[in-house]
Tab-separated table of C-alpha atoms and ligand atoms in Angstrom:
chain	number	residue	atom	x	y	z
A	6	MET	CA	16.940	-22.301	16.154
A	7	HIS	CA	14.460	-22.853	19.171
A	8	ASN	CA	11.738	-21.104	20.688
A	9	ASP	CA	13.867	-19.322	23.271
A	10	VAL	CA	15.723	-17.560	20.416
A	11	ARG	CA	15.294	-13.710	20.878
A	12	VAL	CA	14.298	-12.166	17.799
A	13	LEU	CA	13.446	-8.432	16.995
A	14	ILE	CA	11.838	-7.386	13.556
A	15	THR	CA	12.056	-3.791	12.824
A	16	THR	CA	11.142	-1.484	10.142
A	17	ALA	CA	13.626	1.272	8.691
A	18	TYR	CA	14.062	4.217	11.163
A	19	LYS	CA	12.970	7.532	10.543
A	20	ASN	CA	14.471	10.402	12.106
A	21	GLN	CA	12.307	13.228	10.984
A	22	ALA	CA	8.728	13.371	11.849
A	23	CYS	CA	6.426	12.535	8.719
A	24	ASP	CA	3.786	14.886	7.634
A	25	ALA	CA	0.575	13.250	8.604
A	26	TYR	CA	-0.963	14.765	5.458
A	27	ASP	CA	-1.281	13.415	2.232
A	28	ASN	CA	0.779	10.564	3.432
A	29	HIS	CA	0.502	7.986	0.799
A	30	GLY	CA	4.314	6.933	1.472
A	31	PRO	CA	6.878	8.068	-1.102
A	32	THR	CA	4.397	8.033	-4.018
A	33	SER	CA	2.989	11.331	-3.109
A	34	ARG	CA	4.118	14.897	-2.548
A	35	THR	CA	2.616	17.439	-0.003
A	36	ILE	CA	0.017	19.520	-1.797
A	37	ASP	CA	-0.429	22.993	-0.701
A	38	SER	CA	-4.289	23.099	-0.287
A	39	ALA	CA	-6.514	24.286	2.338
A	40	VAL	CA	-8.387	20.919	2.856
A	41	ARG	CA	-6.454	17.833	2.502
A	42	LEU	CA	-6.895	14.281	3.449
A	43	SER	CA	-4.852	13.359	6.411
A	44	ARG	CA	-3.792	10.040	8.019
A	45	PRO	CA	-1.391	9.167	10.644
A	46	LEU	CA	2.041	7.194	10.071
A	47	PRO	CA	1.691	4.273	7.705
A	48	LEU	CA	0.688	1.123	9.216
A	49	TYR	CA	3.247	-1.720	8.840
A	50	THR	CA	1.048	-4.327	8.038
A	51	GLY	CA	3.653	-7.261	7.266
A	52	VAL	CA	5.272	-6.860	10.588
A	53	ARG	CA	1.771	-6.874	12.379
A	54	PHE	CA	1.064	-10.200	10.415
A	55	ILE	CA	4.388	-11.827	11.552
A	56	LYS	CA	3.756	-10.658	15.335
A	57	GLN	CA	-0.027	-11.870	15.070
A	58	ASN	CA	1.291	-15.352	13.899
A	59	VAL	CA	4.428	-15.761	15.592
A	60	PRO	CA	3.796	-13.883	19.081
A	61	GLN	CA	7.308	-14.926	20.437
A	62	ILE	CA	9.095	-12.413	18.180
A	63	GLU	CA	9.041	-8.741	19.100
A	64	ILE	CA	8.430	-5.752	16.503
A	65	LEU	CA	9.465	-2.124	16.225
A	66	GLU	CA	7.524	-0.039	13.724
A	67	SER	CA	9.175	3.136	12.269
A	68	PRO	CA	11.598	3.801	15.223
A	69	THR	CA	13.800	6.824	15.596
A	70	TRP	CA	17.510	5.961	15.589
A	71	GLU	CA	17.591	6.525	19.265
A	72	GLU	CA	14.659	4.208	19.745
A	73	TYR	CA	16.382	1.517	17.661
A	74	ARG	CA	19.491	1.896	19.778
A	75	ARG	CA	17.590	1.447	23.108
A	76	ALA	CA	16.113	-1.386	21.667
A	77	LEU	CA	19.118	-3.090	20.707
A	78	ARG	CA	20.369	-2.663	24.318
A	79	ARG	CA	17.907	-5.307	25.370
A	80	GLY	CA	19.943	-7.843	23.564
A	81	TRP	CA	18.841	-10.073	20.708
A	82	ASP	CA	20.126	-13.240	18.950
A	83	VAL	CA	18.381	-12.106	15.685
A	84	VAL	CA	17.391	-8.604	14.332
A	85	GLY	CA	15.348	-8.750	11.101
A	86	PHE	CA	14.295	-5.882	8.842
A	87	SER	CA	11.148	-5.404	6.938
A	88	PHE	CA	11.881	-2.639	4.239
A	89	TYR	CA	11.214	-1.303	0.807
A	90	THR	CA	14.109	-0.559	-1.654
A	91	TYR	CA	14.287	3.076	-1.035
A	92	GLU	CA	14.875	2.316	2.816
A	93	THR	CA	18.027	0.081	1.899
A	94	ASN	CA	20.580	2.688	2.745
A	95	ASP	CA	19.238	3.018	6.300
A	96	VAL	CA	18.773	-0.517	6.589
A	97	LEU	CA	22.175	-1.309	5.955
A	98	GLN	CA	23.279	1.440	8.486
A	99	MET	CA	21.067	-0.238	11.076
A	100	ALA	CA	22.272	-3.885	10.228
A	101	ASP	CA	25.851	-2.655	10.643
A	102	TYR	CA	25.113	-1.267	13.916
A	103	ALA	CA	23.236	-4.398	15.072
A	104	ARG	CA	26.404	-6.596	14.174
A	105	LYS	CA	28.620	-4.124	16.205
A	106	CYS	CA	26.023	-4.647	19.291
A	107	GLY	CA	26.888	-8.182	18.992
A	108	VAL	CA	23.686	-9.481	17.279
A	109	ARG	CA	24.546	-12.986	15.690
A	110	GLU	CA	21.971	-13.056	12.932
A	111	ILE	CA	20.594	-10.333	10.603
A	112	TRP	CA	17.484	-11.159	8.611
A	113	ALA	CA	15.913	-9.353	5.591
A	114	GLY	CA	12.428	-9.341	4.252
A	115	ASN	CA	9.719	-7.583	2.358
A	116	TYR	CA	10.173	-6.154	-1.056
A	117	GLY	CA	13.588	-4.503	-0.310
A	118	ALA	CA	14.889	-8.019	0.324
A	119	LEU	CA	14.430	-8.848	-3.357
A	120	ASN	CA	17.557	-6.829	-4.165
A	121	PRO	CA	20.535	-9.306	-5.118
A	122	PHE	CA	23.282	-6.407	-4.748
A	123	ILE	CA	22.682	-6.322	-0.880
A	124	ARG	CA	22.058	-10.062	-0.232
A	125	SER	CA	25.660	-10.570	1.333
A	126	SER	CA	24.702	-8.144	4.143
A	127	PHE	CA	22.119	-10.564	5.631
A	128	ASP	CA	22.522	-14.020	7.033
A	129	LYS	CA	18.772	-14.953	5.910
A	130	VAL	CA	16.464	-13.432	3.401
A	131	PHE	CA	12.782	-14.168	3.371
A	132	ILE	CA	10.805	-13.645	0.299
A	133	GLY	CA	7.087	-13.220	0.119
A	134	PRO	CA	4.777	-13.549	3.366
A	135	SER	CA	6.987	-14.848	6.041
A	136	GLU	CA	5.166	-15.853	9.028
A	137	THR	CA	5.296	-19.520	8.423
A	138	THR	CA	9.080	-19.455	7.597
A	139	ILE	CA	9.853	-17.434	10.488
A	140	ALA	CA	7.904	-19.851	12.826
A	141	ARG	CA	9.739	-22.563	11.321
A	142	GLN	CA	12.992	-21.088	11.953
A	143	LEU	CA	11.898	-20.913	15.782
A	144	GLY	CA	10.772	-24.415	15.923
A	145	ALA	CA	7.156	-23.356	15.854
A	146	GLU	CA	4.321	-23.824	13.253
A	147	VAL	CA	1.637	-21.572	11.622
A	148	ARG	CA	-1.308	-23.691	10.677
A	149	ASP	CA	-3.752	-21.163	9.523
A	150	ILE	CA	-2.646	-17.565	9.090
A	151	ILE	CA	-4.500	-15.091	11.286
A	152	HIS	CA	-5.568	-11.703	10.128
A	153	PRO	CA	-4.458	-9.044	12.832
A	154	PRO	CA	-6.718	-6.061	13.405
A	155	LEU	CA	-5.432	-3.350	11.277
A	156	ILE	CA	-7.197	0.033	11.969
A	157	ASP	CA	-6.153	3.320	10.139
A	158	ALA	CA	-7.793	6.775	10.574
A	159	ILE	CA	-8.073	9.302	7.917
A	160	GLY	CA	-8.984	13.034	8.697
A	161	VAL	CA	-9.110	16.333	7.247
A	162	LYS	CA	-6.535	18.883	7.689
A	163	PRO	CA	-6.531	21.310	9.710
A	164	PHE	CA	-8.261	18.763	12.192
A	165	SER	CA	-6.316	16.055	13.467
A	166	PRO	CA	-6.539	12.456	11.819
A	167	GLY	CA	-9.542	10.598	13.167
A	168	ILE	CA	-12.759	11.468	11.280
A	169	VAL	CA	-13.145	8.243	9.189
A	170	LEU	CA	-12.011	4.903	10.973
A	171	VAL	CA	-10.739	2.614	8.256
A	172	GLY	CA	-10.334	-1.177	8.773
A	173	VAL	CA	-7.373	-2.614	6.467
A	174	LEU	CA	-8.043	-5.921	4.848
A	175	TYR	CA	-5.925	-8.554	2.969
A	176	THR	CA	-7.698	-11.641	1.357
A	177	VAL	CA	-5.437	-13.039	-1.245
A	178	ILE	CA	-1.653	-11.893	-1.238
A	179	GLY	CA	0.222	-12.024	-4.650
A	180	CYS	CA	-0.675	-11.380	-8.119
A	181	PRO	CA	0.052	-13.662	-11.297
A	182	MET	CA	-0.052	-11.005	-13.689
A	183	LYS	CA	3.505	-10.005	-15.145
A	184	CYS	CA	3.451	-6.126	-15.586
A	185	THR	CA	7.238	-5.573	-16.417
A	186	PHE	CA	7.638	-2.839	-13.704
A	187	CYS	CA	5.990	-4.631	-10.805
A	188	GLN	CA	7.828	-6.823	-8.327
A	189	ALA	CA	4.788	-8.678	-7.203
A	190	SER	CA	5.467	-11.803	-9.359
A	191	ALA	CA	8.997	-12.015	-7.978
A	192	PHE	CA	7.979	-11.589	-4.359
A	193	LEU	CA	5.362	-14.316	-4.355
A	194	LYS	CA	5.434	-17.265	-6.777
A	195	ALA	CA	1.991	-18.714	-5.533
A	196	ARG	CA	-0.843	-16.843	-4.044
A	197	VAL	CA	-1.707	-17.191	-0.406
A	198	ARG	CA	-5.098	-16.900	0.808
A	199	ILE	CA	-6.099	-15.398	4.341
A	200	PRO	CA	-8.501	-18.230	5.819
A	201	ILE	CA	-12.190	-16.847	5.364
A	202	ASP	CA	-12.798	-17.485	8.975
A	203	SER	CA	-10.040	-15.296	9.879
A	204	ILE	CA	-11.368	-12.444	7.568
A	205	ASP	CA	-14.891	-13.127	8.965
A	206	ARG	CA	-13.356	-12.446	12.507
A	207	VAL	CA	-11.445	-9.239	11.624
A	208	LEU	CA	-14.565	-7.909	9.950
A	209	ARG	CA	-16.582	-8.515	12.844
A	210	TYR	CA	-13.789	-6.670	14.961
A	211	TYR	CA	-14.053	-3.670	12.572
A	212	ARG	CA	-17.663	-3.488	12.718
A	213	GLU	CA	-17.311	-3.651	16.710
A	214	VAL	CA	-15.022	-0.687	16.855
A	215	GLY	CA	-17.219	1.299	14.400
A	216	ALA	CA	-14.890	1.357	11.297
A	217	ASN	CA	-16.689	3.528	8.738
A	218	LEU	CA	-14.912	1.929	5.859
A	219	VAL	CA	-12.910	-1.142	5.049
A	220	VAL	CA	-10.121	-0.852	2.435
A	221	ILE	CA	-8.747	-4.086	0.631
A	222	TYR	CA	-5.104	-3.943	0.234
A	223	ASP	CA	-4.725	-7.251	-1.983
A	224	GLU	CA	-2.357	-6.419	-4.986
A	225	THR	CA	-5.364	-7.138	-7.195
A	226	PHE	CA	-8.605	-7.969	-5.410
A	227	GLY	CA	-10.674	-10.461	-7.481
A	228	ILE	CA	-7.633	-12.224	-9.211
A	229	ASP	CA	-9.092	-15.408	-7.326
A	230	PRO	CA	-12.821	-15.005	-8.391
A	231	ASP	CA	-14.366	-17.780	-6.113
A	232	TYR	CA	-12.478	-16.405	-3.030
A	233	ALA	CA	-13.327	-12.749	-3.700
A	234	ARG	CA	-17.098	-13.918	-3.938
A	235	HIS	CA	-16.923	-15.387	-0.494
A	236	VAL	CA	-15.374	-12.050	0.819
A	237	VAL	CA	-18.026	-10.081	-0.879
A	238	LYS	CA	-20.731	-12.111	0.881
A	239	LEU	CA	-19.333	-11.125	4.240
A	240	PHE	CA	-19.324	-7.521	3.354
A	241	ARG	CA	-23.120	-7.863	2.429
A	242	ARG	CA	-23.774	-9.904	5.686
A	243	TYR	CA	-22.194	-7.362	7.917
A	244	GLY	CA	-23.414	-4.408	5.866
A	245	ILE	CA	-19.841	-2.954	5.502
A	246	LEU	CA	-18.836	0.012	3.142
A	247	TRP	CA	-15.680	-1.032	1.398
A	248	CYS	CA	-13.202	0.095	-1.351
A	249	VAL	CA	-10.578	-1.833	-3.220
A	250	LEU	CA	-7.346	-2.048	-5.031
A	251	THR	CA	-7.790	-3.858	-8.106
A	252	ARG	CA	-7.398	-4.014	-12.050
A	253	SER	CA	-9.880	-2.182	-14.357
A	254	ASP	CA	-10.769	-5.291	-16.176
A	255	ILE	CA	-11.491	-7.450	-12.988
A	256	LEU	CA	-13.384	-4.429	-11.720
A	257	ALA	CA	-15.463	-4.363	-14.954
A	258	ASN	CA	-16.249	-8.038	-14.846
A	259	ASN	CA	-17.375	-7.929	-11.116
A	260	PHE	CA	-18.944	-4.335	-11.074
A	261	ASP	CA	-22.609	-5.074	-10.501
A	262	GLU	CA	-22.026	-7.656	-7.832
A	263	TRP	CA	-19.438	-5.498	-5.800
A	264	TYR	CA	-21.562	-2.257	-6.206
A	265	GLU	CA	-24.471	-4.001	-4.864
A	266	SER	CA	-22.525	-5.290	-1.977
A	267	GLY	CA	-21.396	-2.025	-0.681
A	268	MET	CA	-18.535	-0.961	-2.816
A	269	VAL	CA	-18.040	2.779	-2.399
A	270	GLY	CA	-14.538	3.410	-4.275
A	271	ALA	CA	-11.686	1.759	-6.095
A	272	SER	CA	-7.982	2.287	-6.768
A	273	VAL	CA	-6.753	1.164	-10.134
A	274	GLY	CA	-3.459	1.476	-12.046
A	275	ILE	CA	-4.046	3.581	-15.334
A	276	GLU	CA	-0.160	3.685	-15.591
A	277	SER	CA	-0.298	5.287	-19.031
A	278	LEU	CA	-2.649	6.874	-21.654
A	279	ASN	CA	-0.475	5.513	-24.407
A	280	PRO	CA	-1.504	2.038	-25.665
A	281	ALA	CA	1.946	1.413	-26.844
A	282	ILE	CA	3.272	1.845	-23.365
A	283	LEU	CA	0.643	-0.543	-21.895
A	284	GLN	CA	1.505	-3.136	-24.480
A	285	SER	CA	5.267	-3.039	-23.731
A	286	ALA	CA	4.711	-3.080	-20.083
A	287	CYS	CA	2.636	-6.317	-20.452
A	288	LYS	CA	-0.244	-4.645	-18.741
A	289	GLN	CA	-2.388	-7.082	-20.404
A	290	GLU	CA	-5.559	-4.638	-20.336
A	291	THR	CA	-6.452	-1.972	-22.853
A	292	LEU	CA	-6.793	1.684	-22.473
A	293	GLU	CA	-10.354	1.197	-23.334
A	294	ASP	CA	-11.022	-1.167	-20.496
A	295	THR	CA	-9.558	1.496	-18.155
A	296	LEU	CA	-11.493	4.436	-19.602
A	297	ASN	CA	-14.636	2.419	-19.504
A	298	THR	CA	-13.995	1.489	-15.837
A	299	LEU	CA	-13.474	5.033	-14.793
A	300	GLU	CA	-16.594	6.232	-16.448
A	301	ARG	CA	-18.609	3.532	-14.743
A	302	LEU	CA	-17.261	4.344	-11.409
A	303	HIS	CA	-18.037	7.999	-12.024
A	304	ARG	CA	-21.700	7.290	-12.897
A	305	SER	CA	-22.047	5.103	-9.869
A	306	ASN	CA	-20.765	7.700	-7.556
A	307	CYS	CA	-17.978	5.538	-6.422
A	308	PHE	CA	-14.768	7.378	-5.796
A	309	ILE	CA	-11.623	6.622	-7.959
A	310	ILE	CA	-7.876	6.689	-7.025
A	311	GLY	CA	-6.038	6.287	-10.446
A	312	PHE	CA	-2.387	5.488	-10.223
A	313	TYR	CA	-0.339	7.154	-13.253
A	314	MET	CA	3.244	6.676	-14.169
A	315	VAL	CA	5.580	9.087	-15.878
A	316	GLY	CA	8.737	8.452	-17.379
A	317	PHE	CA	8.530	5.296	-19.533
A	318	GLU	CA	10.907	4.867	-22.447
A	319	GLN	CA	8.480	6.235	-25.056
A	320	ASP	CA	7.563	9.371	-22.902
A	321	THR	CA	8.469	12.905	-23.710
A	322	ALA	CA	7.814	16.140	-21.857
A	323	GLU	CA	5.033	16.798	-24.475
A	324	SER	CA	3.429	13.434	-24.294
A	325	ILE	CA	3.118	13.536	-20.543
A	326	GLN	CA	1.668	17.085	-20.626
A	327	ARG	CA	-0.701	15.882	-22.962
A	328	ASP	CA	-1.749	12.896	-20.909
A	329	PHE	CA	-2.193	15.213	-17.799
A	330	ARG	CA	-4.660	17.226	-19.731
A	331	GLU	CA	-6.454	14.108	-20.686
A	332	LEU	CA	-6.495	12.945	-17.063
A	333	ALA	CA	-7.793	16.244	-16.017
A	334	ARG	CA	-10.624	15.600	-18.287
A	335	LEU	CA	-11.261	12.053	-17.060
A	336	LYS	CA	-11.157	13.186	-13.572
A	337	PRO	CA	-10.104	10.569	-11.286
A	338	ASP	CA	-10.752	11.833	-7.831
A	339	TYR	CA	-7.205	11.498	-6.835
A	340	THR	CA	-4.144	10.634	-9.032
A	341	PRO	CA	-1.100	9.575	-7.420
A	342	ILE	CA	1.808	10.360	-9.929
A	343	THR	CA	4.709	7.900	-9.817
A	344	VAL	CA	8.080	7.669	-11.936
A	345	ALA	CA	8.118	4.257	-13.547
A	346	THR	CA	11.134	2.729	-11.767
A	347	PRO	CA	13.090	-0.458	-12.646
A	348	PHE	CA	13.243	-2.348	-9.435
A	349	PRO	CA	15.588	-5.399	-8.681
A	350	GLN	CA	14.314	-8.816	-10.100
A	351	THR	CA	11.866	-7.176	-12.677
A	352	ALA	CA	11.742	-7.624	-16.597
A	353	TYR	CA	11.938	-3.742	-16.532
A	354	TRP	CA	15.270	-3.766	-14.690
A	355	ASP	CA	16.764	-6.182	-17.153
A	356	GLU	CA	15.549	-4.234	-20.078
A	357	LEU	CA	16.647	-0.661	-19.170
A	358	ASP	CA	19.859	-1.931	-17.651
A	359	HIS	CA	20.781	-3.692	-20.820
A	360	LYS	CA	19.783	-0.779	-23.071
A	361	TYR	CA	20.552	2.460	-20.974
A	362	GLY	CA	22.146	1.406	-17.647
A	363	ILE	CA	20.664	1.793	-14.124
A	364	ASP	CA	22.372	4.044	-11.591
A	365	CYS	CA	22.338	1.967	-8.270
A	366	SER	CA	24.623	4.274	-6.404
A	367	ASP	CA	21.869	5.597	-4.180
A	368	TRP	CA	18.971	3.254	-3.276
A	369	SER	CA	16.988	6.073	-1.548
A	370	LYS	CA	16.221	7.197	-5.274
A	371	PHE	CA	14.453	3.987	-5.850
A	372	ASP	CA	11.170	5.674	-4.309
A	373	ASN	CA	9.032	6.109	-7.456
A	374	GLN	CA	9.661	9.636	-7.423
A	375	HIS	CA	13.323	9.926	-9.132
A	376	LEU	CA	14.718	8.756	-12.449
A	377	VAL	CA	17.330	6.338	-11.863
A	378	TRP	CA	18.289	5.366	-15.520
A	379	LYS	CA	19.616	7.150	-18.557
A	380	HIS	CA	16.308	8.103	-20.099
A	381	PRO	CA	16.674	9.068	-23.824
A	382	ARG	CA	14.725	12.070	-23.774
A	383	LEU	CA	14.255	13.280	-20.365
A	384	THR	CA	16.533	14.299	-17.481
A	385	ALA	CA	15.887	13.764	-13.786
A	386	GLU	CA	15.007	17.362	-13.152
A	387	GLN	CA	12.505	17.509	-15.970
A	388	ILE	CA	10.868	14.524	-14.747
A	389	ARG	CA	10.799	16.036	-11.249
A	390	GLY	CA	9.054	19.163	-12.631
A	391	LEU	CA	6.665	17.203	-14.497
A	392	VAL	CA	5.367	15.327	-11.443
A	393	GLU	CA	4.901	18.470	-9.615
A	394	ASP	CA	2.802	20.013	-12.619
A	395	GLY	CA	0.948	16.995	-12.643
A	396	TYR	CA	0.012	17.165	-9.052
A	397	ASP	CA	-0.760	20.679	-9.395
A	398	LEU	CA	-3.139	20.162	-12.368
A	399	LEU	CA	-4.694	16.983	-11.090
A	400	ASN	CA	-4.757	16.949	-7.329
A	401	SER	CA	-4.708	20.400	-5.927
A	402	GLY	CA	-7.812	22.149	-4.644
A	403	SER	CA	-10.498	20.096	-2.697
A	404	TYR	CA	-10.115	16.646	-3.702
A	405	PHE	CA	-11.452	15.745	-0.168
A	406	GLY	CA	-14.761	17.585	-1.252
A	407	ARG	CA	-14.960	15.048	-4.252
A	408	PHE	CA	-14.530	12.157	-1.995
A	409	ALA	CA	-16.812	13.423	0.533
A	410	LYS	CA	-19.601	14.116	-1.963
A	411	LYS	CA	-19.469	10.704	-3.497
A	412	PHE	CA	-19.016	8.916	-0.158
A	413	THR	CA	-22.114	10.733	1.147
A	414	HIS	CA	-24.114	9.859	-2.068
A	415	ARG	CA	-23.200	6.147	-1.903
A	416	LEU	CA	-23.858	6.139	1.759
A	417	ASN	CA	-27.327	7.749	1.500
A	418	GLU	CA	-28.098	5.288	-1.439
A	419	ILE	CA	-27.049	2.151	0.629
A	420	ARG	CA	-28.223	3.145	4.235
A	421	GLY	CA	-30.650	5.879	3.730
A	422	PRO	CA	-30.811	9.504	5.138
A	423	ALA	CA	-31.037	8.594	8.774
A	424	GLN	CA	-27.776	6.387	8.755
A	425	THR	CA	-25.887	8.968	6.704
A	426	TYR	CA	-26.554	11.574	9.318
A	427	SER	CA	-25.447	9.099	11.997
A	428	TYR	CA	-22.109	8.279	10.041
A	429	LEU	CA	-21.523	11.951	9.980
A	430	LEU	CA	-22.343	12.252	13.648
A	431	ALA	CA	-19.973	9.488	14.392
A	432	GLY	CA	-17.119	11.196	12.409
A	433	ALA	CA	-17.802	14.303	14.357
A	434	TYR	CA	-17.650	12.215	17.608
A	435	ASN	CA	-14.434	10.686	16.671
A	436	TRP	CA	-12.933	13.786	16.047
A	437	LEU	CA	-14.169	15.685	19.249
A	438	HIS	CA	-12.999	12.581	21.280
A	439	GLY	CA	-9.363	12.606	19.645
A	440	TYR	CA	-9.806	9.367	18.105
A	441	THR	CA	-6.844	8.087	16.069
A	442	ALA	CA	-5.572	4.835	14.762
A	443	GLU	CA	-3.341	4.616	17.884
A	444	THR	CA	-6.412	5.106	20.309
A	445	ILE	CA	-8.397	2.273	18.772
A	446	ASN	CA	-5.236	-0.077	18.299
A	447	ASN	CA	-4.421	0.548	22.025
A	448	GLN	CA	-7.570	-1.195	22.574
A	449	ARG	CA	-6.553	-4.197	20.427
A	450	TYR	CA	-3.285	-4.372	18.286
A	451	PHE	CA	-3.510	-8.261	18.006
A	452	PHE	CA	-6.144	-11.018	18.563
B	12	SF4	S1	-1.701	-6.260	-12.044
B	12	SF4	FE1	-0.953	-5.070	-10.529
B	12	SF4	S2	0.101	-6.263	-8.696
B	12	SF4	FE2	-0.327	-7.597	-10.670
B	12	SF4	S3	1.723	-7.465	-11.806
B	12	SF4	FE3	0.457	-5.809	-12.641
B	12	SF4	S4	0.955	-4.157	-11.377
B	12	SF4	FE4	1.584	-5.930	-10.109
């Protein structure tokens, strides 16, 4: 293939407008609460990375079916799809339509492409970050991966999104841990580091556009301790407030250094409060680790997003309700509740398929919100009801208030009262001027 090959990379189509509120993808449900965090449509960070590094391709993010049809009329040699397993049915429909329109090659990428049952529908499958392999297909080369600017905006209902501008950051992609339910190790065998110069540049850009917070979306920040230390130094140099996705044990090991460098919150996988479940899922950390870390985050006024999973083999309705009551006592500031799902190419898939059988008749149910296998003690309806009860117990009410209180406290500690006021004023300014992620991204999508 050569440079003049016309390639379009698209995400799955969406025909219904997505609720901008509580939009954490399929792992949440809308909560009927007066004050809710809000954010615009999700950023498609993977396709932005590809476009940044292979500029000759074109991208479409979350098109409607009509927008997709219109885009196909422009004529492409290749159409590629970046998708998750729950989007598979829609992507197969899109691929079929592209072939009917005369597209010669269909590609698949992202986590949805790990599914061996649909491999024959695609001419090429890209596993892991694909900038380098796509460039090579087109006779080009990516020497050092460039991190694109990725600005998100979080607001509060009933106002439009835009009070807090968030810069999204990736530093190391991949995780060597082997939690049985997670596809990360199948997706990427070796970790990929984003060059530190590129991280430096994107952080300077976030500072320039007035981002209030940087969120690190690595699967597990700190898995590469020396590299994390370089990144944390940059946060300190630029006086950036940041929060992180990581594991409790890694957070505990780095707590003081990260806290002193402007960390204001963390997302960690609690997964379960049953030590036997943690052990059988090969989580390789103890419940004690997690509880100690939650306690330390609370004491330090750092906000906590604690992911929790229901529907493991050992779970019963009573054990899940008991865990919810305990979680209410531990009080993560927000608790996304997901249904433990066997995804293709995980050890969890092999185990459950062998013992109970997995229902693959509808890939849209592989969204972490449905039971897709024959659980010995719980039905799909029971699981659904339990997830809703959990949301009502743990996440209703003003969780925004808890975030705001902790954030303001940390801000005041780090920057002092004058800068805290200017942050609050900047939030009001953003809102009054109708700033959204789009407004900022229109200034700059790519470097
Ligand atoms: S630590 Fe997190 S990212 Fe790594 S394998 Fe486990 S669940 Fe996946």
